Amino acid sequence: MAFLPLMDNNPRRFLRYPWVTWGLIVLCVYLYFEQTAGGSHRYLSIIHGFGFIPAVLDGTASLPPELEQLPPFLTLISYQFLHGSFMHLLGNMLFLFVFGDNIEDSMGHLRFLAFYLLCGIAAGLVHYLLNAQATVPTIGASGAVSGVLGAYLLLHPRSKILVPVIIIPLFLPAWILLIVWFVMQVMGATGGEGYQGVAWWAHIGGFITGLLLVIPFRYKTVQLFDGRPPPQGVRLRRRNSRRK
């Protein structure tokens, strides 16, 4: 994967621990090993039962009864936690680890979880709109993680990201990394048969959704485009603060 991020230099301002980001990573890793532990039959059953299948969503196709696990609309959530290979899992979780904590920091735990899931749902729906007859299950956190990347571009474009360029580790501005990533998704979506097998439009839909949702989801004190943080000593107002 080009420009694979390793870390950023962007400290959290409000949260000590990004519990939701870490929890999502742990859950995805756990489920990956669960789905691959029972052999190919178990793996395919889980993928078909919990993956998102566009043609099943609108009723033009159906699963055999033994594979049905959830109502089709709920697979728009469950598909986000499954992965097709270890490298698929590793790439998504690395991006989430590097970028997710700062987005969680910008909006708090529960709002970040809602933001993440909504980006994944929107990504799945964009994939559905352009592939309504598809019967192949779509799986992966890529759509939701793409929303995190879109939010990061809007909030922290000037933060530095450590990436290996060929074999040389360099700190690059986040906006370079994220714009290059987005261009690659557009190229994949419009690149013809050689680019099939990846839900490129889901990535694009998730990214754009993240750009839009981060504005209402962020704390009011969090400014866009690496705006200055509140002055030192100024804290968010708490109900139990004393008044003079």
Coordinates of N, CA and C in Angstrom, one line a residue:
M1 N 0.9 -1.2 0.0 CA 0.0 0.0 0.0 C 0.9 1.2 0.0
A2 N 0.7 2.1 -1.0 CA 1.5 3.3 -1.1 C 1.2 4.3 0.1
F3 N 2.3 4.9 0.6 CA 2.2 5.9 1.7 C 1.5 5.3 2.9
L4 N 1.9 4.1 3.3 CA 1.3 3.5 4.5 C 1.7 4.3 5.7
P5 N 0.8 4.8 6.5 CA 1.2 5.6 7.7 C 1.6 4.8 8.8
L6 N 2.6 5.3 9.6 CA 3.1 4.6 10.7 C 2.8 5.3 12.0
M7 N 2.8 6.6 12.0 CA 2.5 7.4 13.2 C 2.3 8.9 12.8
D8 N 1.7 9.7 13.7 CA 1.6 11.1 13.4 C 2.2 11.8 14.7
N9 N 2.4 13.1 14.5 CA 2.9 14.0 15.6 C 1.8 14.8 16.2
N10 N 0.6 14.3 16.2 CA -0.6 15.1 16.6 C -1.1 14.7 17.9
P11 N -0.8 15.4 19.0 CA -1.2 15.0 20.3 C -2.7 15.2 20.5
R12 N -3.3 14.4 21.4 CA -4.7 14.6 21.7 C -4.9 15.7 22.7
R13 N -6.0 16.5 22.6 CA -6.2 17.7 23.5 C -7.2 17.4 24.6
F14 N -8.1 16.6 24.4 CA -9.2 16.4 25.3 C -9.3 15.1 26.0
L15 N -9.0 14.0 25.3 CA -9.1 12.7 25.8 C -7.8 12.1 26.2
R16 N -7.7 11.4 27.3 CA -6.5 10.7 27.7 C -6.3 9.5 26.9
Y17 N -7.4 8.7 26.8 CA -7.3 7.4 26.0 C -8.4 7.4 25.0
P18 N -8.1 7.0 23.8 CA -9.1 6.8 22.7 C -9.7 5.4 22.8
W19 N -10.6 5.2 23.8 CA -11.1 3.9 24.0 C -11.9 3.3 22.9
V20 N -12.6 4.1 22.1 CA -13.4 3.6 21.0 C -12.5 3.2 19.9
T21 N -11.5 4.0 19.6 CA -10.6 3.6 18.5 C -9.9 2.3 18.8
W22 N -9.4 2.2 20.0 CA -8.7 1.0 20.4 C -9.7 -0.2 20.5
G23 N -10.9 0.0 20.9 CA -11.9 -1.0 21.0 C -12.3 -1.6 19.6
L24 N -12.4 -0.6 18.6 CA -12.7 -1.1 17.3 C -11.6 -1.9 16.7
I25 N -10.4 -1.5 17.0 CA -9.2 -2.3 16.5 C -9.2 -3.7 17.1
V26 N -9.4 -3.8 18.4 CA -9.4 -5.1 19.1 C -10.5 -5.9 18.5
L27 N -11.7 -5.4 18.4 CA -12.9 -6.1 17.9 C -12.6 -6.7 16.5
C28 N -12.1 -5.8 15.6 CA -11.9 -6.3 14.2 C -10.8 -7.4 14.2
V29 N -9.8 -7.3 15.0 CA -8.7 -8.3 15.0 C -9.3 -9.6 15.6
Y30 N -10.1 -9.5 16.6 CA -10.7 -10.7 17.2 C -11.6 -11.4 16.2
L31 N -12.5 -10.6 15.6 CA -13.4 -11.2 14.6 C -12.7 -11.8 13.4
Y32 N -11.6 -11.2 13.0 CA -10.9 -11.8 11.9 C -10.4 -13.2 12.2
F33 N -9.8 -13.3 13.4 CA -9.3 -14.7 13.8 C -10.4 -15.6 14.1
E34 N -11.6 -15.1 14.5 CA -12.7 -16.0 14.7 C -13.2 -16.5 13.4
Q35 N -13.3 -15.6 12.4 CA -13.9 -16.0 11.1 C -12.9 -17.0 10.3
T36 N -11.7 -16.9 10.6 CA -10.7 -17.8 9.9 C -10.3 -19.0 10.7
A37 N -10.9 -19.2 11.9 CA -10.4 -20.3 12.8 C -11.1 -21.6 12.4
G38 N -12.2 -21.6 11.8 CA -13.0 -22.8 11.6 C -12.9 -23.4 10.2
G39 N -11.9 -23.0 9.4 CA -11.8 -23.5 8.0 C -12.6 -22.7 7.0
S40 N -12.5 -23.1 5.8 CA -13.1 -22.3 4.7 C -14.6 -22.3 4.7
H41 N -15.3 -23.4 5.2 CA -16.7 -23.4 5.2 C -17.2 -22.4 6.2
R42 N -16.7 -22.3 7.4 CA -17.1 -21.4 8.4 C -16.8 -20.0 7.9
Y43 N -15.7 -19.8 7.3 CA -15.3 -18.4 6.8 C -16.3 -17.9 5.8
L44 N -16.7 -18.8 4.8 CA -17.6 -18.3 3.8 C -19.0 -18.1 4.4
S45 N -19.4 -18.9 5.4 CA -20.7 -18.8 6.0 C -20.8 -17.4 6.7
I46 N -19.7 -17.0 7.4 CA -19.7 -15.7 8.1 C -19.7 -14.6 7.1
I47 N -18.9 -14.7 6.1 CA -18.8 -13.6 5.1 C -20.2 -13.4 4.4
H48 N -20.9 -14.5 4.1 CA -22.2 -14.3 3.4 C -23.3 -13.9 4.4
G49 N -23.2 -14.4 5.6 CA -24.2 -14.1 6.6 C -24.1 -12.7 7.2
F50 N -22.9 -12.2 7.3 CA -22.7 -10.9 7.9 C -22.1 -9.8 7.0
G51 N -21.7 -10.2 5.8 CA -21.2 -9.3 4.8 C -22.4 -8.5 4.2
F52 N -22.1 -7.4 3.5 CA -23.1 -6.6 2.9 C -23.2 -7.0 1.4
I53 N -24.4 -7.5 1.0 CA -24.6 -8.0 -0.4 C -25.7 -7.1 -1.0
P54 N -25.3 -6.2 -1.9 CA -26.3 -5.2 -2.5 C -27.6 -5.8 -3.0
A55 N -27.5 -6.9 -3.7 CA -28.7 -7.5 -4.3 C -29.6 -8.1 -3.2
V56 N -29.1 -8.4 -2.1 CA -30.0 -8.9 -1.0 C -30.6 -7.8 -0.3
L57 N -30.0 -6.6 -0.2 CA -30.6 -5.5 0.5 C -31.9 -5.1 -0.1
D58 N -32.0 -5.1 -1.5 CA -33.3 -4.6 -2.1 C -34.2 -5.8 -2.5
G59 N -33.8 -7.0 -2.1 CA -34.7 -8.2 -2.3 C -34.6 -8.8 -3.7
T60 N -33.7 -8.3 -4.6 CA -33.6 -9.0 -5.9 C -32.8 -10.3 -5.8
A61 N -32.2 -10.6 -4.7 CA -31.6 -11.9 -4.4 C -31.8 -12.2 -3.0
S62 N -31.6 -13.5 -2.7 CA -31.7 -13.9 -1.3 C -30.7 -15.0 -0.9
L63 N -30.4 -15.1 0.4 CA -29.5 -16.1 0.8 C -30.2 -17.4 1.2
P64 N -29.6 -18.5 1.1 CA -30.2 -19.7 1.6 C -30.5 -19.6 3.1
P65 N -31.5 -20.2 3.6 CA -31.9 -20.0 5.0 C -30.8 -20.2 6.0
E66 N -29.9 -21.2 5.7 CA -28.8 -21.6 6.6 C -27.7 -20.5 6.7
L67 N -27.7 -19.6 5.7 CA -26.7 -18.5 5.7 C -27.2 -17.2 6.3
E68 N -28.5 -17.1 6.4 CA -29.1 -15.8 6.9 C -28.8 -15.7 8.4
Q69 N -28.2 -14.5 8.7 CA -27.8 -14.3 10.1 C -28.5 -13.0 10.6
L70 N -28.7 -12.0 9.8 CA -29.2 -10.7 10.2 C -30.1 -10.2 9.1
P71 N -31.1 -9.3 9.4 CA -31.8 -8.6 8.4 C -30.9 -7.9 7.5
P72 N -31.1 -7.8 6.2 CA -30.1 -7.2 5.3 C -29.7 -5.8 5.6
F73 N -30.6 -5.0 6.2 CA -30.1 -3.6 6.5 C -29.1 -3.6 7.6
L74 N -29.1 -4.6 8.5 CA -28.2 -4.6 9.6 C -26.8 -5.0 9.1
T75 N -26.7 -5.6 7.9 CA -25.4 -6.0 7.4 C -24.6 -4.8 7.0
L76 N -25.3 -3.6 6.9 CA -24.6 -2.3 6.6 C -23.7 -2.0 7.8
I77 N -24.0 -2.5 9.0 CA -23.1 -2.3 10.1 C -22.1 -3.5 10.3
S78 N -22.6 -4.7 10.2 CA -21.8 -5.9 10.5 C -20.7 -6.1 9.5
Y79 N -20.9 -5.6 8.2 CA -19.8 -5.8 7.2 C -18.5 -5.0 7.6
Q80 N -18.7 -4.0 8.4 CA -17.6 -3.1 8.7 C -16.6 -3.8 9.6
F81 N -16.9 -4.9 10.2 CA -16.0 -5.6 11.2 C -15.4 -6.9 10.7
L82 N -15.6 -7.2 9.4 CA -15.1 -8.4 8.8 C -14.0 -8.0 7.7
H83 N -13.0 -8.9 7.5 CA -12.0 -8.6 6.6 C -11.6 -9.9 5.8
G84 N -11.2 -9.7 4.6 CA -11.0 -10.8 3.7 C -9.6 -11.4 3.8
S85 N -8.6 -10.7 4.3 CA -7.3 -11.2 4.5 C -6.6 -10.5 5.6
F86 N -5.4 -11.0 6.0 CA -4.7 -10.4 7.1 C -4.2 -9.0 6.6
M87 N -3.7 -8.9 5.4 CA -3.2 -7.6 4.9 C -4.4 -6.6 4.8
H88 N -5.5 -7.1 4.4 CA -6.7 -6.2 4.4 C -7.0 -5.6 5.8
L89 N -6.9 -6.5 6.8 CA -7.1 -6.1 8.2 C -6.0 -5.2 8.6
L90 N -4.8 -5.5 8.3 CA -3.6 -4.7 8.8 C -3.7 -3.3 8.3
G91 N -4.0 -3.2 7.0 CA -4.0 -1.8 6.4 C -5.1 -1.0 7.0
N92 N -6.3 -1.5 7.1 CA -7.4 -0.7 7.7 C -7.1 -0.4 9.2
M93 N -6.6 -1.3 10.0 CA -6.3 -1.1 11.4 C -5.2 -0.1 11.6
L94 N -4.2 -0.1 10.7 CA -3.1 0.8 10.8 C -3.5 2.2 10.6
F95 N -4.4 2.4 9.5 CA -4.9 3.8 9.3 C -5.8 4.2 10.4
L96 N -6.6 3.3 11.0 CA -7.5 3.7 12.1 C -6.7 4.0 13.3
F97 N -5.6 3.3 13.6 CA -4.7 3.5 14.7 C -4.1 4.9 14.6
V98 N -3.6 5.3 13.4 CA -2.8 6.5 13.3 C -3.8 7.7 13.3
F99 N -4.9 7.6 12.6 CA -5.8 8.8 12.5 C -7.0 8.8 13.4
G100 N -7.4 7.6 13.9 CA -8.7 7.6 14.6 C -8.7 8.3 15.9
D101 N -7.5 8.2 16.6 CA -7.5 8.8 18.0 C -7.8 10.3 18.0
N102 N -7.2 11.0 17.0 CA -7.4 12.4 16.9 C -8.8 12.8 16.6
I103 N -9.5 12.0 15.8 CA -10.9 12.3 15.4 C -11.8 11.9 16.6
E104 N -11.5 10.9 17.3 CA -12.2 10.6 18.6 C -12.0 11.7 19.6
D105 N -10.8 12.2 19.6 CA -10.5 13.3 20.5 C -11.3 14.6 20.2
S106 N -11.6 14.8 18.9 CA -12.2 16.0 18.5 C -13.7 16.0 18.7
M107 N -14.3 14.8 19.1 CA -15.8 14.8 19.2 C -16.2 13.9 20.4
G108 N -15.3 13.2 21.1 CA -15.7 12.4 22.2 C -16.0 11.0 21.8
H109 N -16.1 10.1 22.8 CA -16.2 8.7 22.6 C -17.5 8.3 21.8
L110 N -18.7 8.6 22.4 CA -19.9 8.2 21.8 C -20.2 8.8 20.4
R111 N -19.9 10.1 20.3 CA -20.1 10.7 19.0 C -19.2 10.1 17.9
F112 N -18.0 9.8 18.4 CA -17.0 9.2 17.4 C -17.5 7.8 16.9
L113 N -18.1 7.0 17.9 CA -18.6 5.7 17.5 C -19.7 5.9 16.5
A114 N -20.6 6.9 16.8 CA -21.7 7.1 15.8 C -21.2 7.6 14.5
F115 N -20.3 8.5 14.5 CA -19.6 9.0 13.3 C -19.0 7.9 12.5
Y116 N -18.3 7.0 13.1 CA -17.6 5.9 12.5 C -18.6 5.0 11.8
L117 N -19.6 4.6 12.5 CA -20.6 3.7 11.9 C -21.4 4.3 10.8
L118 N -21.7 5.6 11.0 CA -22.5 6.3 9.9 C -21.6 6.4 8.6
C119 N -20.4 6.7 8.8 CA -19.5 6.7 7.6 C -19.5 5.3 6.9
G120 N -19.4 4.3 7.7 CA -19.4 2.9 7.1 C -20.7 2.6 6.4
I121 N -21.8 3.0 7.0 CA -23.2 2.8 6.4 C -23.3 3.6 5.1
A122 N -22.9 4.9 5.1 CA -22.9 5.7 3.9 C -22.0 5.1 2.8
A123 N -20.9 4.6 3.2 CA -20.0 3.9 2.2 C -20.7 2.7 1.6
G124 N -21.3 1.9 2.4 CA -22.1 0.8 1.9 C -23.2 1.1 1.0
L125 N -23.9 2.2 1.3 CA -25.0 2.7 0.4 C -24.5 3.2 -0.9
V126 N -23.4 3.9 -0.9 CA -22.8 4.4 -2.2 C -22.4 3.2 -3.0
H127 N -21.8 2.2 -2.4 CA -21.5 1.0 -3.1 C -22.7 0.3 -3.7
Y128 N -23.8 0.3 -2.9 CA -25.1 -0.3 -3.4 C -25.6 0.5 -4.6
L129 N -25.6 1.8 -4.5 CA -26.2 2.6 -5.6 C -25.5 2.3 -6.9
L130 N -24.2 2.0 -6.9 CA -23.5 1.8 -8.1 C -23.3 0.3 -8.5
N131 N -23.7 -0.5 -7.6 CA -23.6 -2.0 -7.8 C -24.8 -2.7 -7.2
A132 N -26.0 -2.2 -7.6 CA -27.2 -2.8 -6.9 C -27.5 -4.2 -7.2
Q133 N -26.9 -4.7 -8.3 CA -27.2 -6.1 -8.7 C -26.1 -7.1 -8.2
A134 N -25.1 -6.5 -7.5 CA -24.0 -7.4 -7.1 C -24.4 -8.4 -6.0
T135 N -23.9 -9.6 -6.2 CA -24.2 -10.7 -5.3 C -23.0 -11.1 -4.5
V136 N -21.9 -10.5 -4.7 CA -20.7 -10.8 -3.9 C -20.7 -10.0 -2.6
P137 N -20.4 -10.6 -1.5 CA -20.4 -9.9 -0.2 C -19.3 -8.8 -0.2
T138 N -19.6 -7.7 0.3 CA -18.7 -6.6 0.6 C -18.3 -6.6 2.1
I139 N -17.1 -6.6 2.4 CA -16.6 -6.6 3.8 C -15.5 -5.7 4.0
G140 N -15.3 -5.3 5.2 CA -14.1 -4.4 5.6 C -14.5 -3.1 6.2
A141 N -13.5 -2.6 7.0 CA -13.7 -1.3 7.7 C -13.3 -0.2 6.8
S142 N -12.9 -0.4 5.5 CA -12.4 0.6 4.7 C -13.3 1.8 4.6
G143 N -14.6 1.6 4.4 CA -15.5 2.7 4.2 C -15.6 3.6 5.5
A144 N -15.7 3.0 6.6 CA -15.7 3.8 7.9 C -14.4 4.5 8.1
V145 N -13.3 3.7 7.9 CA -11.9 4.4 8.1 C -11.7 5.5 7.1
S146 N -12.3 5.4 5.9 CA -12.2 6.5 4.9 C -12.9 7.7 5.4
G147 N -14.0 7.5 6.2 CA -14.6 8.7 6.8 C -13.7 9.4 7.8
V148 N -12.9 8.5 8.6 CA -12.0 9.1 9.5 C -10.9 9.9 8.8
L149 N -10.5 9.4 7.6 CA -9.5 10.1 6.8 C -10.0 11.5 6.3
G150 N -11.3 11.5 5.9 CA -11.9 12.7 5.4 C -11.9 13.7 6.6
A151 N -12.3 13.3 7.8 CA -12.4 14.2 8.9 C -11.0 14.7 9.3
Y152 N -10.0 13.8 9.2 CA -8.6 14.2 9.6 C -8.1 15.3 8.6
L153 N -8.4 15.1 7.3 CA -8.0 16.1 6.3 C -8.6 17.5 6.6
L154 N -9.8 17.5 7.1 CA -10.5 18.8 7.4 C -10.0 19.4 8.7
L155 N -9.6 18.6 9.7 CA -9.2 19.1 11.0 C -7.7 19.3 11.1
H156 N -6.9 18.4 10.5 CA -5.5 18.4 10.8 C -4.7 18.3 9.5
P157 N -4.9 19.1 8.5 CA -4.2 18.9 7.3 C -2.7 19.1 7.4
R158 N -2.2 19.9 8.4 CA -0.8 20.2 8.4 C 0.0 19.4 9.4
S159 N -0.7 18.4 10.1 CA 0.0 17.5 10.9 C 0.9 16.6 10.1
K160 N 2.0 16.2 10.7 CA 3.0 15.4 10.0 C 2.8 13.9 10.3
I161 N 2.8 13.1 9.2 CA 2.6 11.7 9.3 C 3.9 11.0 8.8
L162 N 4.3 10.0 9.6 CA 5.5 9.3 9.3 C 5.1 8.1 8.3
V163 N 5.7 8.2 7.1 CA 5.4 7.1 6.1 C 6.7 6.7 5.5
P164 N 6.8 5.4 5.1 CA 8.0 5.0 4.4 C 7.8 5.2 2.9
V165 N 8.6 6.1 2.3 CA 8.6 6.4 0.9 C 9.7 5.6 0.3
I166 N 9.3 4.5 -0.5 CA 10.2 3.5 -0.9 C 10.7 2.8 0.3
I167 N 11.9 3.1 0.7 CA 12.5 2.5 2.0 C 12.9 3.6 3.0
I168 N 12.6 4.9 2.6 CA 13.1 6.0 3.5 C 11.9 6.5 4.3
P169 N 11.9 6.4 5.6 CA 10.9 7.0 6.4 C 10.9 8.5 6.4
L170 N 9.8 9.1 6.1 CA 9.7 10.6 6.0 C 8.5 11.1 6.7
F171 N 8.5 12.2 7.3 CA 7.3 12.9 7.9 C 6.8 13.8 6.8
L172 N 5.5 13.5 6.3 CA 4.9 14.2 5.3 C 3.6 14.9 5.9
P173 N 3.3 16.1 5.4 CA 2.0 16.7 5.8 C 0.9 15.8 5.5
A174 N -0.1 15.8 6.4 CA -1.2 14.9 6.3 C -2.0 15.2 5.0
W175 N -2.1 16.4 4.6 CA -2.9 16.7 3.4 C -2.3 16.1 2.1
I176 N -1.0 16.0 2.1 CA -0.4 15.3 0.9 C -0.7 13.8 0.9
L177 N -0.6 13.2 2.0 CA -0.9 11.7 2.1 C -2.3 11.5 1.8
L178 N -3.2 12.3 2.4 CA -4.7 12.0 2.2 C -5.2 12.3 0.8
I179 N -4.7 13.4 0.2 CA -5.1 13.7 -1.1 C -4.6 12.7 -2.1
V180 N -3.3 12.2 -1.9 CA -2.8 11.2 -2.8 C -3.7 9.9 -2.6
W181 N -4.0 9.6 -1.4 CA -4.9 8.4 -1.1 C -6.2 8.6 -1.8
F182 N -6.8 9.8 -1.8 CA -8.1 9.9 -2.4 C -8.0 9.8 -3.9
V183 N -7.0 10.4 -4.5 CA -6.8 10.3 -5.9 C -6.7 8.8 -6.3
M184 N -6.0 8.0 -5.5 CA -5.8 6.6 -5.8 C -7.2 5.9 -5.8
Q185 N -8.1 6.3 -4.9 CA -9.4 5.7 -4.9 C -10.2 6.1 -6.2
V186 N -10.1 7.3 -6.6 CA -10.8 7.7 -7.8 C -10.2 7.0 -9.0
M187 N -8.9 6.8 -9.1 CA -8.3 6.1 -10.1 C -8.8 4.6 -10.1
G188 N -8.9 4.1 -8.9 CA -9.3 2.7 -8.8 C -10.8 2.6 -9.3
A189 N -11.6 3.5 -8.9 CA -13.0 3.5 -9.3 C -13.3 3.7 -10.8
T190 N -12.4 4.4 -11.4 CA -12.6 4.6 -12.9 C -11.5 3.9 -13.7
G191 N -10.8 3.0 -13.2 CA -9.7 2.4 -13.9 C -10.0 1.2 -14.7
G192 N -11.3 0.7 -14.7 CA -11.6 -0.4 -15.6 C -11.4 -1.7 -14.9
E193 N -11.3 -2.8 -15.7 CA -11.3 -4.2 -15.2 C -10.1 -4.5 -14.3
G194 N -9.0 -3.8 -14.6 CA -7.8 -4.1 -13.8 C -7.9 -3.7 -12.4
Y195 N -8.9 -2.9 -12.0 CA -9.1 -2.4 -10.7 C -10.3 -3.0 -10.0
Q196 N -10.8 -4.1 -10.5 CA -12.0 -4.7 -9.9 C -11.6 -5.5 -8.7
G197 N -12.6 -5.8 -7.9 CA -12.3 -6.6 -6.7 C -12.2 -5.7 -5.4
V198 N -12.2 -4.4 -5.5 CA -12.2 -3.5 -4.4 C -13.3 -2.5 -4.5
A199 N -14.0 -2.3 -3.4 CA -15.1 -1.4 -3.4 C -14.7 0.1 -3.3
W200 N -14.1 0.5 -4.4 CA -13.5 1.9 -4.5 C -14.5 2.9 -4.2
W201 N -15.8 2.8 -4.7 CA -16.8 3.8 -4.5 C -17.2 3.9 -3.1
A202 N -17.1 2.8 -2.4 CA -17.4 2.8 -0.9 C -16.4 3.6 -0.2
H203 N -15.1 3.5 -0.6 CA -14.0 4.4 0.0 C -14.3 5.8 -0.3
I204 N -14.7 6.2 -1.5 CA -14.9 7.5 -1.8 C -16.2 8.1 -1.1
G205 N -17.2 7.3 -1.0 CA -18.4 7.7 -0.3 C -18.2 7.9 1.2
G206 N -17.4 7.0 1.8 CA -17.0 7.1 3.2 C -16.2 8.4 3.5
F207 N -15.2 8.7 2.6 CA -14.4 9.8 2.7 C -15.2 11.1 2.7
I208 N -16.1 11.2 1.7 CA -16.9 12.4 1.6 C -17.8 12.6 2.7
T209 N -18.4 11.5 3.2 CA -19.3 11.5 4.4 C -18.5 12.0 5.6
G210 N -17.3 11.6 5.8 CA -16.5 12.0 6.9 C -16.2 13.5 6.8
L211 N -15.9 14.1 5.6 CA -15.8 15.5 5.4 C -17.0 16.3 5.9
L212 N -18.2 15.7 5.5 CA -19.4 16.4 5.9 C -19.8 16.3 7.3
L213 N -19.7 15.1 7.9 CA -20.1 14.9 9.2 C -19.2 15.4 10.3
V214 N -18.0 15.6 10.0 CA -17.1 16.0 11.1 C -17.4 17.5 11.5
I215 N -18.0 18.2 10.7 CA -18.4 19.6 11.0 C -19.4 19.7 12.1
P216 N -20.5 18.9 12.0 CA -21.5 19.0 13.2 C -21.1 18.1 14.3
F217 N -20.3 17.1 14.1 CA -19.9 16.1 15.2 C -18.8 16.6 16.1
R218 N -17.9 17.5 15.6 CA -16.8 17.9 16.4 C -17.2 18.8 17.6
Y219 N -16.4 18.9 18.6 CA -16.6 19.9 19.6 C -16.6 21.3 19.0
K220 N -17.3 22.2 19.6 CA -17.3 23.6 19.1 C -16.0 24.3 19.2
T221 N -15.2 23.8 20.2 CA -13.9 24.4 20.4 C -12.8 23.9 19.5
V222 N -13.1 22.9 18.7 CA -12.2 22.3 17.8 C -12.3 23.0 16.4
Q223 N -11.3 23.7 16.0 CA -11.3 24.5 14.8 C -10.9 23.6 13.6
L224 N -11.3 24.0 12.4 CA -10.9 23.3 11.2 C -9.6 23.8 10.7
F225 N -8.9 22.9 9.9 CA -7.7 23.3 9.2 C -6.6 23.6 10.2
D226 N -6.4 22.8 11.3 CA -5.4 23.0 12.3 C -5.5 24.4 12.9
G227 N -6.7 24.9 13.1 CA -6.8 26.2 13.8 C -6.2 26.1 15.2
R228 N -5.9 27.3 15.8 CA -5.2 27.3 17.1 C -6.1 26.7 18.1
P229 N -5.5 25.9 19.1 CA -6.3 25.4 20.2 C -6.6 26.5 21.2
P230 N -7.6 26.2 22.1 CA -7.9 27.2 23.1 C -6.7 27.7 23.9
P231 N -6.6 28.9 24.3 CA -5.4 29.3 25.1 C -5.2 28.5 26.3
Q232 N -3.9 28.3 26.7 CA -3.6 27.5 27.9 C -4.4 28.0 29.1
G233 N -4.9 27.1 29.9 CA -5.7 27.4 31.1 C -7.1 27.5 30.8
V234 N -7.6 27.6 29.5 CA -9.0 27.6 29.2 C -9.5 26.2 29.0
R235 N -10.5 25.8 29.7 CA -11.0 24.4 29.7 C -12.5 24.5 29.3
L236 N -13.0 23.3 28.8 CA -14.4 23.2 28.5 C -15.2 23.4 29.8
R237 N -16.3 24.1 29.8 CA -17.1 24.4 30.9 C -17.7 23.1 31.4
R238 N -17.7 22.9 32.7 CA -18.3 21.7 33.4 C -19.4 22.2 34.3
R239 N -20.4 21.4 34.5 CA -21.5 21.8 35.3 C -21.2 22.0 36.7
N240 N -20.2 21.2 37.2 CA -19.8 21.4 38.6 C -18.7 22.4 38.9
S241 N -18.4 23.2 37.9 CA -17.4 24.2 38.1 C -17.9 25.3 39.0
R242 N -17.1 25.9 39.8 CA -17.5 26.9 40.7 C -17.6 28.2 40.1
R243 N -18.6 29.0 40.5 CA -18.8 30.3 40.0 C -18.4 31.3 41.1
K244 N -17.7 32.4 40.7 CA -17.3 33.4 41.6 C -18.3 34.6 41.6

